[in-house]
Amino acid sequence: TGKCFYTFRGHSAEIVCLSFNPQSTLLATGSMDTTAKLWDVEKGEEVATLNGHSAEIIALSFNTTGDRIITGSFDHTVAVWDVDTGREQNLLIKMPTNNKATEKPSMPCLCVQLWDAVTGTHIATLAAHSKEVLDVCFDYAGQRIATASADGSARVYNAGTKQCIAKLEGHEDEISKVS
C-alpha cells in the first residue's frame, strides 16, 4: 500500500547504515552520531542504544540467529554486541591508527580480514582485488563470502577453505555493494 507505519527518530546525526534481524522484528540503525540503535518494528519504539564507538558507525549486521549484532566504525574498531542487553561482548578488531608524523598514511584495504567473532582471533586474509574492497557479506548458510571492489570486480570465496571460487568481472566502474 505504500503506507508509512513508523518514523524512527532518535539519532542526532545522519543514519548511514541499517539492517533487519533475521526474524524482521528488529531494525538496527548506525549513525554519524557514533551510536547504533535497535528498534522494535511492530511497536515503532527504540529498544536499545549501543554506545562505545568514538567515531561514525559505517556498517552493521546481525548474525544468523539475531542474538548478536556487529558494528564497524571509523574509529578503527569492530564490535560485537549482545542484542538482548545492548552490551558490547567483544572488541573484534582494533586497527592501528596513524597519528605519528613518521608513519605512512593509511592505505586503502585491498583485502578482507576474516575474524572469529566470539574469540576475536584472526582466521585468514582474503586478497585478490587491485583496488579497495568496498563491501563484503556471507551467504545465508555461512558457506561463502562475497566481496565487492573499486576495481569493478566481485569475488566469491569458500568460507571453509578460504579459496576464491569465482571471479565476477565485467563492470566498468566500482561495485559498491554485494549481497
PDB file of C-alpha atoms in Angstrom:
ATOM      1  CA  THR A   1       0.000   0.000   0.000  1.00  0.00           C
ATOM      2  CA  GLY A   2       2.997   2.296   0.421  1.00  0.00           C
ATOM      3  CA  LYS A   3       1.739   3.397   3.847  1.00  0.00           C
ATOM      4  CA  CYS A   4       4.395   4.530   6.340  1.00  0.00           C
ATOM      5  CA  PHE A   5       3.820   2.755   9.651  1.00  0.00           C
ATOM      6  CA  TYR A   6       6.543   4.409  11.732  1.00  0.00           C
ATOM      7  CA  THR A   7       9.222   7.045  11.505  1.00  0.00           C
ATOM      8  CA  PHE A   8      12.102   6.152  13.790  1.00  0.00           C
ATOM      9  CA  ARG A   9      13.619   9.238  15.440  1.00  0.00           C
ATOM     10  CA  GLY A  10      16.408   9.389  17.980  1.00  0.00           C
ATOM     11  CA  HIS A  11      19.783   9.773  16.278  1.00  0.00           C
ATOM     12  CA  SER A  12      21.394  13.205  16.431  1.00  0.00           C
ATOM     13  CA  ALA A  13      23.096  12.851  13.028  1.00  0.00           C
ATOM     14  CA  GLU A  14      22.625  11.070   9.704  1.00  0.00           C
ATOM     15  CA  ILE A  15      21.839   7.353   9.603  1.00  0.00           C
ATOM     16  CA  VAL A  16      24.341   5.713   7.250  1.00  0.00           C
ATOM     17  CA  CYS A  17      23.543   2.003   7.577  1.00  0.00           C
ATOM     18  CA  LEU A  18      20.699  -0.253   8.668  1.00  0.00           C
ATOM     19  CA  SER A  19      19.795  -3.914   8.896  1.00  0.00           C
ATOM     20  CA  PHE A  20      16.842  -6.093   9.882  1.00  0.00           C
ATOM     21  CA  ASN A  21      17.363  -9.070  12.179  1.00  0.00           C
ATOM     22  CA  PRO A  22      16.584 -12.471  10.572  1.00  0.00           C
ATOM     23  CA  GLN A  23      13.116 -12.521  12.176  1.00  0.00           C
ATOM     24  CA  SER A  24      12.321  -8.997  10.851  1.00  0.00           C
ATOM     25  CA  THR A  25      11.246  -7.943  14.349  1.00  0.00           C
ATOM     26  CA  LEU A  26      14.139  -5.534  14.969  1.00  0.00           C
ATOM     27  CA  LEU A  27      15.739  -2.851  12.842  1.00  0.00           C
ATOM     28  CA  ALA A  28      19.278  -1.689  13.625  1.00  0.00           C
ATOM     29  CA  THR A  29      20.481   1.737  12.525  1.00  0.00           C
ATOM     30  CA  GLY A  30      24.056   3.054  12.569  1.00  0.00           C
ATOM     31  CA  SER A  31      24.740   6.757  12.609  1.00  0.00           C
ATOM     32  CA  MET A  32      27.275   9.518  12.222  1.00  0.00           C
ATOM     33  CA  ASP A  33      26.470  10.280  15.891  1.00  0.00           C
ATOM     34  CA  THR A  34      28.693   7.265  16.881  1.00  0.00           C
ATOM     35  CA  THR A  35      25.776   5.129  18.100  1.00  0.00           C
ATOM     36  CA  ALA A  36      23.719   2.256  16.803  1.00  0.00           C
ATOM     37  CA  LYS A  37      20.101   1.881  17.817  1.00  0.00           C
ATOM     38  CA  LEU A  38      17.789  -1.129  17.891  1.00  0.00           C
ATOM     39  CA  TRP A  39      14.131  -0.531  17.074  1.00  0.00           C
ATOM     40  CA  ASP A  40      11.053  -2.717  17.619  1.00  0.00           C
ATOM     41  CA  VAL A  41       9.469  -2.923  14.156  1.00  0.00           C
ATOM     42  CA  GLU A  42       5.973  -3.831  15.412  1.00  0.00           C
ATOM     43  CA  LYS A  43       5.750  -1.093  18.069  1.00  0.00           C
ATOM     44  CA  GLY A  44       7.892   1.536  16.334  1.00  0.00           C
ATOM     45  CA  GLU A  45       9.880   2.070  19.541  1.00  0.00           C
ATOM     46  CA  GLU A  46      13.569   2.270  20.387  1.00  0.00           C
ATOM     47  CA  VAL A  47      14.731  -0.857  22.231  1.00  0.00           C
ATOM     48  CA  ALA A  48      18.396  -0.034  22.897  1.00  0.00           C
ATOM     49  CA  THR A  49      21.221   2.344  22.106  1.00  0.00           C
ATOM     50  CA  LEU A  50      24.647   0.784  21.530  1.00  0.00           C
ATOM     51  CA  ASN A  51      27.287   3.186  22.871  1.00  0.00           C
ATOM     52  CA  GLY A  52      31.015   2.566  22.701  1.00  0.00           C
ATOM     53  CA  HIS A  53      32.402   3.779  19.393  1.00  0.00           C
ATOM     54  CA  SER A  54      34.212   7.113  19.275  1.00  0.00           C
ATOM     55  CA  ALA A  55      33.518   7.807  15.591  1.00  0.00           C
ATOM     56  CA  GLU A  56      30.794   7.231  12.999  1.00  0.00           C
ATOM     57  CA  ILE A  57      29.308   3.748  12.641  1.00  0.00           C
ATOM     58  CA  ILE A  58      29.533   2.932   8.951  1.00  0.00           C
ATOM     59  CA  ALA A  59      28.470  -0.736   8.849  1.00  0.00           C
ATOM     60  CA  LEU A  60      26.376  -3.130  10.913  1.00  0.00           C
ATOM     61  CA  SER A  61      24.827  -6.554  10.581  1.00  0.00           C
ATOM     62  CA  PHE A  62      23.001  -9.157  12.666  1.00  0.00           C
ATOM     63  CA  ASN A  63      24.290 -12.715  12.970  1.00  0.00           C
ATOM     64  CA  THR A  64      22.165 -15.530  11.516  1.00  0.00           C
ATOM     65  CA  THR A  65      20.252 -16.141  14.775  1.00  0.00           C
ATOM     66  CA  GLY A  66      19.687 -12.457  15.533  1.00  0.00           C
ATOM     67  CA  ASP A  67      21.106 -12.536  19.076  1.00  0.00           C
ATOM     68  CA  ARG A  68      24.278 -10.606  18.183  1.00  0.00           C
ATOM     69  CA  ILE A  69      24.989  -7.536  16.067  1.00  0.00           C
ATOM     70  CA  ILE A  70      28.341  -6.396  14.742  1.00  0.00           C
ATOM     71  CA  THR A  71      29.216  -2.749  14.134  1.00  0.00           C
ATOM     72  CA  GLY A  72      32.108  -1.198  12.235  1.00  0.00           C
ATOM     73  CA  SER A  73      33.273   2.345  12.859  1.00  0.00           C
ATOM     74  CA  PHE A  74      35.645   4.994  11.556  1.00  0.00           C
ATOM     75  CA  ASP A  75      37.322   4.739  14.978  1.00  0.00           C
ATOM     76  CA  HIS A  76      39.082   1.662  13.511  1.00  0.00           C
ATOM     77  CA  THR A  77      37.149  -0.829  15.633  1.00  0.00           C
ATOM     78  CA  VAL A  78      34.617  -3.558  15.016  1.00  0.00           C
ATOM     79  CA  ALA A  79      32.461  -4.539  17.977  1.00  0.00           C
ATOM     80  CA  VAL A  80      30.117  -7.454  18.692  1.00  0.00           C
ATOM     81  CA  TRP A  81      27.044  -6.619  20.801  1.00  0.00           C
ATOM     82  CA  ASP A  82      24.501  -8.721  22.688  1.00  0.00           C
ATOM     83  CA  VAL A  83      21.063  -7.806  21.273  1.00  0.00           C
ATOM     84  CA  ASP A  84      19.137  -8.620  24.472  1.00  0.00           C
ATOM     85  CA  THR A  85      21.272  -6.464  26.790  1.00  0.00           C
ATOM     86  CA  GLY A  86      22.695  -3.903  24.341  1.00  0.00           C
ATOM     87  CA  ARG A  87      26.140  -4.503  25.844  1.00  0.00           C
ATOM     88  CA  GLU A  88      29.392  -4.876  23.949  1.00  0.00           C
ATOM     89  CA  GLN A  89      30.521  -8.506  24.035  1.00  0.00           C
ATOM     90  CA  ASN A  90      33.808  -8.315  22.177  1.00  0.00           C
ATOM     91  CA  LEU A  91      36.026  -5.748  20.537  1.00  0.00           C
ATOM     92  CA  LEU A  92      36.783  -7.737  17.437  1.00  0.00           C
ATOM     93  CA  ILE A  93      39.350  -5.556  15.713  1.00  0.00           C
ATOM     94  CA  LYS A  94      41.469  -2.670  16.857  1.00  0.00           C
ATOM     95  CA  MET A  95      43.307  -1.415  13.819  1.00  0.00           C
ATOM     96  CA  PRO A  96      46.371   0.789  14.350  1.00  0.00           C
ATOM     97  CA  THR A  97      45.871   4.484  13.771  1.00  0.00           C
ATOM     98  CA  ASN A  98      48.492   6.612  12.099  1.00  0.00           C
ATOM     99  CA  ASN A  99      48.955   9.567  14.417  1.00  0.00           C
ATOM    100  CA  LYS A 100      52.733   9.805  14.400  1.00  0.00           C
ATOM    101  CA  ALA A 101      54.324  12.169  11.916  1.00  0.00           C
ATOM    102  CA  THR A 102      56.792   9.480  10.861  1.00  0.00           C
ATOM    103  CA  GLU A 103      54.164   6.875   9.989  1.00  0.00           C
ATOM    104  CA  LYS A 104      52.847   6.475   6.471  1.00  0.00           C
ATOM    105  CA  PRO A 105      49.184   7.445   5.907  1.00  0.00           C
ATOM    106  CA  SER A 106      46.611   4.664   5.908  1.00  0.00           C
ATOM    107  CA  MET A 107      46.346   2.793   2.639  1.00  0.00           C
ATOM    108  CA  PRO A 108      43.037   1.539   1.241  1.00  0.00           C
ATOM    109  CA  CYS A 109      42.289  -2.060   2.159  1.00  0.00           C
ATOM    110  CA  LEU A 110      42.717  -4.329  -0.859  1.00  0.00           C
ATOM    111  CA  CYS A 111      41.875  -7.441   1.125  1.00  0.00           C
ATOM    112  CA  VAL A 112      39.343  -8.828   3.589  1.00  0.00           C
ATOM    113  CA  GLN A 113      40.318  -9.841   7.101  1.00  0.00           C
ATOM    114  CA  LEU A 114      38.333 -12.808   8.432  1.00  0.00           C
ATOM    115  CA  TRP A 115      37.924 -12.970  12.228  1.00  0.00           C
ATOM    116  CA  ASP A 116      36.284 -15.286  14.749  1.00  0.00           C
ATOM    117  CA  ALA A 117      33.600 -13.010  16.213  1.00  0.00           C
ATOM    118  CA  VAL A 118      33.462 -14.928  19.512  1.00  0.00           C
ATOM    119  CA  THR A 119      37.173 -15.110  20.348  1.00  0.00           C
ATOM    120  CA  GLY A 120      38.493 -12.157  18.344  1.00  0.00           C
ATOM    121  CA  THR A 121      41.065 -14.424  16.681  1.00  0.00           C
ATOM    122  CA  HIS A 122      42.270 -13.598  13.174  1.00  0.00           C
ATOM    123  CA  ILE A 123      41.433 -16.503  10.844  1.00  0.00           C
ATOM    124  CA  ALA A 124      42.526 -15.507   7.341  1.00  0.00           C
ATOM    125  CA  THR A 125      43.260 -12.744   4.870  1.00  0.00           C
ATOM    126  CA  LEU A 126      41.407 -12.904   1.551  1.00  0.00           C
ATOM    127  CA  ALA A 127      43.368 -10.925  -1.033  1.00  0.00           C
ATOM    128  CA  ALA A 128      42.532 -10.694  -4.734  1.00  0.00           C
ATOM    129  CA  HIS A 129      41.469  -7.166  -5.589  1.00  0.00           C
ATOM    130  CA  SER A 130      43.621  -4.467  -7.196  1.00  0.00           C
ATOM    131  CA  LYS A 131      41.679  -1.591  -5.581  1.00  0.00           C
ATOM    132  CA  GLU A 132      39.967  -1.159  -2.232  1.00  0.00           C
ATOM    133  CA  VAL A 133      37.276  -3.563  -1.032  1.00  0.00           C
ATOM    134  CA  LEU A 134      34.003  -1.661  -0.578  1.00  0.00           C
ATOM    135  CA  ASP A 135      31.654  -4.365   0.707  1.00  0.00           C
ATOM    136  CA  VAL A 136      31.670  -7.951   1.947  1.00  0.00           C
ATOM    137  CA  CYS A 137      28.992 -10.412   3.061  1.00  0.00           C
ATOM    138  CA  PHE A 138      28.392 -14.054   3.909  1.00  0.00           C
ATOM    139  CA  ASP A 139      25.671 -16.077   2.217  1.00  0.00           C
ATOM    140  CA  TYR A 140      22.773 -17.130   4.456  1.00  0.00           C
ATOM    141  CA  ALA A 141      24.286 -20.539   5.137  1.00  0.00           C
ATOM    142  CA  GLY A 142      27.696 -19.117   6.062  1.00  0.00           C
ATOM    143  CA  GLN A 143      29.356 -21.223   3.348  1.00  0.00           C
ATOM    144  CA  ARG A 144      30.512 -18.451   1.008  1.00  0.00           C
ATOM    145  CA  ILE A 145      31.911 -14.940   1.317  1.00  0.00           C
ATOM    146  CA  ALA A 146      31.363 -12.334  -1.419  1.00  0.00           C
ATOM    147  CA  THR A 147      33.434  -9.181  -1.870  1.00  0.00           C
ATOM    148  CA  ALA A 148      32.861  -6.046  -3.948  1.00  0.00           C
ATOM    149  CA  SER A 149      35.660  -3.743  -5.038  1.00  0.00           C
ATOM    150  CA  ALA A 150      36.503  -0.378  -6.540  1.00  0.00           C
ATOM    151  CA  ASP A 151      38.345  -2.353  -9.248  1.00  0.00           C
ATOM    152  CA  GLY A 152      34.957  -3.222 -10.817  1.00  0.00           C
ATOM    153  CA  SER A 153      35.004  -6.865  -9.787  1.00  0.00           C
ATOM    154  CA  ALA A 154      33.436  -9.104  -7.188  1.00  0.00           C
ATOM    155  CA  ARG A 155      34.857 -12.315  -5.758  1.00  0.00           C
ATOM    156  CA  VAL A 156      33.244 -15.323  -4.087  1.00  0.00           C
ATOM    157  CA  TYR A 157      35.238 -17.358  -1.562  1.00  0.00           C
ATOM    158  CA  ASN A 158      34.611 -20.725   0.032  1.00  0.00           C
ATOM    159  CA  ALA A 159      34.335 -19.840   3.745  1.00  0.00           C
ATOM    160  CA  GLY A 160      35.810 -23.187   4.805  1.00  0.00           C
ATOM    161  CA  THR A 161      38.848 -23.363   2.529  1.00  0.00           C
ATOM    162  CA  LYS A 162      39.252 -19.558   2.125  1.00  0.00           C
ATOM    163  CA  GLN A 163      39.828 -20.142  -1.610  1.00  0.00           C
ATOM    164  CA  CYS A 164      38.434 -17.872  -4.318  1.00  0.00           C
ATOM    165  CA  ILE A 165      35.846 -19.919  -6.230  1.00  0.00           C
ATOM    166  CA  ALA A 166      34.500 -17.237  -8.568  1.00  0.00           C
ATOM    167  CA  LYS A 167      35.811 -14.012 -10.117  1.00  0.00           C
ATOM    168  CA  LEU A 168      32.958 -11.814 -11.290  1.00  0.00           C
ATOM    169  CA  GLU A 169      34.323  -9.256 -13.742  1.00  0.00           C
ATOM    170  CA  GLY A 170      32.733  -7.002 -16.329  1.00  0.00           C
ATOM    171  CA  HIS A 171      31.598  -3.786 -14.633  1.00  0.00           C
ATOM    172  CA  GLU A 172      33.253  -0.655 -15.947  1.00  0.00           C
ATOM    173  CA  ASP A 173      33.307   1.081 -12.574  1.00  0.00           C
ATOM    174  CA  GLU A 174      33.351   0.196  -8.878  1.00  0.00           C
ATOM    175  CA  ILE A 175      30.967  -2.256  -7.268  1.00  0.00           C
ATOM    176  CA  SER A 176      29.862  -0.681  -4.000  1.00  0.00           C
ATOM    177  CA  LYS A 177      27.507  -3.368  -2.610  1.00  0.00           C
ATOM    178  CA  VAL A 178      27.267  -7.143  -2.738  1.00  0.00           C
ATOM    179  CA  SER A 179      24.549  -9.389  -1.301  1.00  0.00           C
TER     180      SER A 179
END
